Short mmCIF file of C-alpha atoms in Angstrom, two decimals:
data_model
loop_
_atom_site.label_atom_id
_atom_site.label_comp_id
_atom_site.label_asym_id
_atom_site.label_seq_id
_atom_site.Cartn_x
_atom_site.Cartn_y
_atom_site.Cartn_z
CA UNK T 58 -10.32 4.20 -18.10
CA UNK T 59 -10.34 5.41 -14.57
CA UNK T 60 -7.28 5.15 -12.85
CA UNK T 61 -4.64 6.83 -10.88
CA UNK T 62 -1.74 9.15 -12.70
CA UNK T 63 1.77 9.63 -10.97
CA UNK T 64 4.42 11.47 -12.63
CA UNK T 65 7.37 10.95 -13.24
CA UNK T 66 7.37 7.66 -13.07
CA UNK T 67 11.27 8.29 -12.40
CA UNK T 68 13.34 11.50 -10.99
CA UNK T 69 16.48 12.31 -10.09
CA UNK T 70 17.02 15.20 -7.77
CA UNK T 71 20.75 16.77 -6.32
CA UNK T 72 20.75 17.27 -2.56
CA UNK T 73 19.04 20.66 -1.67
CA UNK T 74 16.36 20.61 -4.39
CA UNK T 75 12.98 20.36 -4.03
CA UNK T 76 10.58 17.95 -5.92
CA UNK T 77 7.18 17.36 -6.60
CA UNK T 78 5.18 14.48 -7.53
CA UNK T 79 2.02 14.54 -8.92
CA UNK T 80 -0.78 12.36 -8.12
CA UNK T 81 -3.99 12.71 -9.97
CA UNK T 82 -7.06 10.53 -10.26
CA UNK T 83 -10.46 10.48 -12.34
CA UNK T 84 -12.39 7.98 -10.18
CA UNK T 85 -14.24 10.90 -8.10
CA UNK T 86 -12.49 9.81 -5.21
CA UNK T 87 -12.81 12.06 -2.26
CA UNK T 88 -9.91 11.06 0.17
CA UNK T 89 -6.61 10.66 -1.36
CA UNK T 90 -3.28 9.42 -0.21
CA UNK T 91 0.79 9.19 -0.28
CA UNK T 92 2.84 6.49 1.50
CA UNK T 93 6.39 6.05 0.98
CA UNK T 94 8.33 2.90 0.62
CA UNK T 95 11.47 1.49 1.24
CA UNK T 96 13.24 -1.85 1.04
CA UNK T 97 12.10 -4.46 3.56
CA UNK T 98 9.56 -1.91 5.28
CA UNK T 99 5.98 -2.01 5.11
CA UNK T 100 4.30 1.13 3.50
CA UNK T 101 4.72 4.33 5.71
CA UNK T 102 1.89 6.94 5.80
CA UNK T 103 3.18 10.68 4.79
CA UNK T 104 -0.15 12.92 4.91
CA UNK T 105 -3.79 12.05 3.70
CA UNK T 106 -6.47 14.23 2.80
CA UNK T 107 -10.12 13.19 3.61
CA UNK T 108 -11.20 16.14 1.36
CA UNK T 109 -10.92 19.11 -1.07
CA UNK T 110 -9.19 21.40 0.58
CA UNK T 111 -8.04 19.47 3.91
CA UNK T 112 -4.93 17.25 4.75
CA UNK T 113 -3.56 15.75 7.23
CA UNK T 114 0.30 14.79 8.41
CA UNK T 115 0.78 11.13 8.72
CA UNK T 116 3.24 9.26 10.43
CA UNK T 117 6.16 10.50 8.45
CA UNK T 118 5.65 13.75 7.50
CA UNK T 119 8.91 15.09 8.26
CA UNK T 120 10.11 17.03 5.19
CA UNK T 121 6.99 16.86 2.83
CA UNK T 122 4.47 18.97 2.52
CA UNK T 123 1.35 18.72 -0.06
CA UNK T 124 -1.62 20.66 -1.05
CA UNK T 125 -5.55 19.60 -2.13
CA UNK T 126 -6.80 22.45 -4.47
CA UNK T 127 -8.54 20.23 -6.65
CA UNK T 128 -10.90 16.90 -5.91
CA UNK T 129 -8.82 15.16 -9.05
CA UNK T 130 -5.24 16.41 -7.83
CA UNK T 131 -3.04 15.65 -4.37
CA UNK T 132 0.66 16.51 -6.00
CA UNK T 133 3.52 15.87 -2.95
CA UNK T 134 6.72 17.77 -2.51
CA UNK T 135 9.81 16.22 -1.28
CA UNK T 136 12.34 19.57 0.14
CA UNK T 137 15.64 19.84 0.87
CA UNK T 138 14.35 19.23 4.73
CA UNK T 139 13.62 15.45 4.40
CA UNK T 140 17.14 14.13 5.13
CA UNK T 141 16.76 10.54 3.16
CA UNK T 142 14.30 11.00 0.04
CA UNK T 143 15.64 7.97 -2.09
CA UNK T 144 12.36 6.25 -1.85
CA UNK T 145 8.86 4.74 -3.96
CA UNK T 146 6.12 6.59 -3.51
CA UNK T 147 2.99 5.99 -4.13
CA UNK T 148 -0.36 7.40 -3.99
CA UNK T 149 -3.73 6.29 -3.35
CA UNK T 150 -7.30 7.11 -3.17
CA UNK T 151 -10.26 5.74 -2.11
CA UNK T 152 -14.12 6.63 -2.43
CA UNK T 153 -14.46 7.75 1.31
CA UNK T 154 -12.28 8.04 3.83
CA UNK T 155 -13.79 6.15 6.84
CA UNK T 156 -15.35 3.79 4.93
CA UNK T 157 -12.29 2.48 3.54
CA UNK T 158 -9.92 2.68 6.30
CA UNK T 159 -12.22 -0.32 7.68
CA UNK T 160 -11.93 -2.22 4.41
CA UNK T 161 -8.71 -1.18 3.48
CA UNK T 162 -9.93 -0.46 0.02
CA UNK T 163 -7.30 1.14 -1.43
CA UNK T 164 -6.92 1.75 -5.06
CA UNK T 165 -2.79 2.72 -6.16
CA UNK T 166 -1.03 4.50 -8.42
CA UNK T 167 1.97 3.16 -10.28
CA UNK T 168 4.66 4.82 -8.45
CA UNK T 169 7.39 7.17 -8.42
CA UNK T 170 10.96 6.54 -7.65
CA UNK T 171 12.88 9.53 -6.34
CA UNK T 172 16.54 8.90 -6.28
CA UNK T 173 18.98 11.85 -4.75
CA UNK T 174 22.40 12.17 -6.34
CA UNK Q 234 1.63 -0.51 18.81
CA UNK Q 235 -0.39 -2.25 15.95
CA UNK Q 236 2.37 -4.75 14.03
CA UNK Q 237 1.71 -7.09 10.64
CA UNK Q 238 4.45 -9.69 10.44
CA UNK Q 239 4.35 -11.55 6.82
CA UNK Q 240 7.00 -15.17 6.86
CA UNK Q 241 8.44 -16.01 4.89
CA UNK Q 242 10.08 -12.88 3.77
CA UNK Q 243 11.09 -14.17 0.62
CA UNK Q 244 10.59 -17.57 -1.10
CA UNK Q 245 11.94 -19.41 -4.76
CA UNK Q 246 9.02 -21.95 -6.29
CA UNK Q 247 8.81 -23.91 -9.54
CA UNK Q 248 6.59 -22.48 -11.42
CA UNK Q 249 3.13 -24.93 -11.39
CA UNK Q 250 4.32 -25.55 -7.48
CA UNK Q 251 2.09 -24.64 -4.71
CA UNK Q 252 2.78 -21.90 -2.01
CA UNK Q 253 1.62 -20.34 1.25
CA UNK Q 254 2.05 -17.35 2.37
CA UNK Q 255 1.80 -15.84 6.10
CA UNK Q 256 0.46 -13.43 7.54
CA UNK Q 257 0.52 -12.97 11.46
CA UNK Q 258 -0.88 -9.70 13.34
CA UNK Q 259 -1.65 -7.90 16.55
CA UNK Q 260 -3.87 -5.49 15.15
CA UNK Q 261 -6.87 -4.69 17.59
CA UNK Q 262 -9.28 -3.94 17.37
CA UNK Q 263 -9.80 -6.30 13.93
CA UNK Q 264 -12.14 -4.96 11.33
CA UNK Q 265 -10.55 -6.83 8.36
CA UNK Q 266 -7.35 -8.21 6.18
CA UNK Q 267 -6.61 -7.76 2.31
CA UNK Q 268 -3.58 -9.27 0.87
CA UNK Q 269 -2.21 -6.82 -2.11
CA UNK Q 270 -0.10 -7.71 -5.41
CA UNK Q 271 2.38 -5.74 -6.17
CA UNK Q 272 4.25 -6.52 -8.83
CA UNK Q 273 8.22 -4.89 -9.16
CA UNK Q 274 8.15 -1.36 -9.62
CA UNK Q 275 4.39 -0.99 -9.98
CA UNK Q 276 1.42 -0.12 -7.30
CA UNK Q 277 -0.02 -2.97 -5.48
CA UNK Q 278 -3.54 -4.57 -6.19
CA UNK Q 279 -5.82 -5.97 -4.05
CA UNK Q 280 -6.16 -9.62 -4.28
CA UNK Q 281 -8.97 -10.72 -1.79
CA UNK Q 282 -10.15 -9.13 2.04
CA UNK Q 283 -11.06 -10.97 4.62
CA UNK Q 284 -13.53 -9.94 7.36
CA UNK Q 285 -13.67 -11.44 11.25
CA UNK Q 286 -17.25 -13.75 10.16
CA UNK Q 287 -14.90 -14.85 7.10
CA UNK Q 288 -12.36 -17.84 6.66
CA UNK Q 289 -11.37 -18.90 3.61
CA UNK Q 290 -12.27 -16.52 0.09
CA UNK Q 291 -10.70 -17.52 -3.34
CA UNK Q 292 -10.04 -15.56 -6.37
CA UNK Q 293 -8.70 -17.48 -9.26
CA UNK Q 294 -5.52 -19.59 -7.83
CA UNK Q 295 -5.16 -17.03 -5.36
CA UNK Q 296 -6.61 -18.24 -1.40
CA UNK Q 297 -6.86 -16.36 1.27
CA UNK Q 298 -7.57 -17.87 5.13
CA UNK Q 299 -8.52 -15.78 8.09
CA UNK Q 300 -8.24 -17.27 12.01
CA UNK Q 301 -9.22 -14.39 14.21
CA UNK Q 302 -8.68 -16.23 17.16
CA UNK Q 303 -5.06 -16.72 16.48
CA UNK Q 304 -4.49 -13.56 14.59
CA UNK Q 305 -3.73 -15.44 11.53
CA UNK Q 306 -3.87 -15.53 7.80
CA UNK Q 307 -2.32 -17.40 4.89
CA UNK Q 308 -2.35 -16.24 1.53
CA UNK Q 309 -2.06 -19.92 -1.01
CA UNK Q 310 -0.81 -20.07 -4.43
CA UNK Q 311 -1.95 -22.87 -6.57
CA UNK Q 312 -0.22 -24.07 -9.51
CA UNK Q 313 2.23 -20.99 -9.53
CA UNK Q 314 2.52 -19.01 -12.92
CA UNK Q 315 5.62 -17.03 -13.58
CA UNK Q 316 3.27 -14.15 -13.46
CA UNK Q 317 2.64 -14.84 -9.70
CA UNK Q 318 6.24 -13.46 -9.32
CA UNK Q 319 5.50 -10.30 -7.03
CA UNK Q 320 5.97 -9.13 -3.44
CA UNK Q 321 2.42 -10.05 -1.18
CA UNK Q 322 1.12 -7.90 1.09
CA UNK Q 323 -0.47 -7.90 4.19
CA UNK Q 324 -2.39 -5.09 5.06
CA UNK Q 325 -4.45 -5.49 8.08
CA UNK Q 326 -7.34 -2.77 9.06
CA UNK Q 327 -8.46 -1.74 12.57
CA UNK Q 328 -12.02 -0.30 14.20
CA UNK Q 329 -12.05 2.80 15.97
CA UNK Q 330 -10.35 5.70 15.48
CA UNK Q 331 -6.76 5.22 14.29
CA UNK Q 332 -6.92 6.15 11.21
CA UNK Q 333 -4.55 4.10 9.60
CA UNK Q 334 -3.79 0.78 8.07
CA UNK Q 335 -0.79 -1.56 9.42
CA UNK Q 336 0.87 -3.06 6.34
CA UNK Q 337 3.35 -5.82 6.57
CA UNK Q 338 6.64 -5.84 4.71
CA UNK Q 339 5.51 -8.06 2.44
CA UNK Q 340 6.11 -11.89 0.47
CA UNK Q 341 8.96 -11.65 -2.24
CA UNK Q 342 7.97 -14.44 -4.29
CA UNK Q 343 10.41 -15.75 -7.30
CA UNK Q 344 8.32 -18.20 -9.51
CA UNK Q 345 10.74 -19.99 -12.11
CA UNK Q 346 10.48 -22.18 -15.03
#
């Protein structure tokens, strides 16, 4: 079935580390995306990338940093830099990039919960 | 700066009891609304999306209302299953270029026996 992959699904991490998700999808999707989210907030933007090899900083991109090397792959590392990591993130992708920002079709993976010791 | 406000933030129903859900934004440009699912510790799903010609769309129990002119939408449950148990959200979609999507904070909902 086509779907989105994260992994771990959970990690624990000591202060000073850093981690990396991984986010990988067989749909063929072209744009591909990580938000971040934390009790009581709405979903926070971290960085999107519109295509293979491209990526952009979102609106908390503070202490993340992610790479696009592959159409299928968009893996996200949390450093020692971002100063309050304990957070679910998730990652998305959609078919195009423009053409879903107006629709809002997003299509989610299950998550990964990063909790700092 | 473009806000989603969902009320109630969290809410306790009977399960087979009715329930609405709200959904009130500033967003503007409008282009569209989708409410997601997202059930506890999993990625959401989208339920239904609403565009501005658009004002009421159903899927299964789940109905969705759109007025543009008040910036409004409700999100109704009908005859609640304890599978409806999830957090709503409200995810709201703007013209132009922004590039991003306002989400609210989302509808806790508790359905019990």
């Amino acid at each position: 079935d086509g779907g989105i992959t994260q992994s771990p699904k959970y990690l624990f991490r000591k202060e000073g580390q850093n981690v990396t998700l991984s986010c990988e999808q067989n749909l063929n999707h072209d744009a591909m995306y990580w938000y971040r989210q934390d009790p009581g907030q709405g979903l926070r933007l971290i960085y999107y990338s519109q295509i293979v090899n491209d990526f952009q900083k979102g609106d908390i991109a503070e202490g993340y940093s992610v790479s696009r090397e592959k159409k299928e792959s968009f893996p996200l590392t949390v450093t020692s830099a971002q100063k309050n990591p304990t957070a679910f993130y998730l990652c998305a992708s959609s078919a195009y990039f423009w053409r879903e920002l107006n629709t809002g079709e997003l299509f989610f993976g299950e998550g990964s919960r990063l909790t700092v010791l | 700066k473009n806000q989603v406000e969902q009320s109630p933030q969290s809410l306790i129903i009977l399960e087979g009891k009715n329930c609405t859900l709200q959904c009130n934004y500033t967003v503007s440009p409008f282009s569209n609304l989708r409410w997601y699912k997202q059930d506890t510790g999993r990625g959401p799903v989208s339920l239904t999306i609403m565009t501005f010609s658009e004002n009421t769309k159903s899927n299964g129990r789940y109905t969705a209302t759109l007025d543009a002119d008040t910036k409004q939408s409700s999100l109704h449950i009908t005859a609640s299953q304890l599978s409806d148990s999830a957090s709503y959200i409200c995810v709201v979609s703007a013209t132009g270029g922004n590039n991003r999507l306002a989400f609210g904070k989302g509808n806790q909902v508790v359905v019990i026996p």
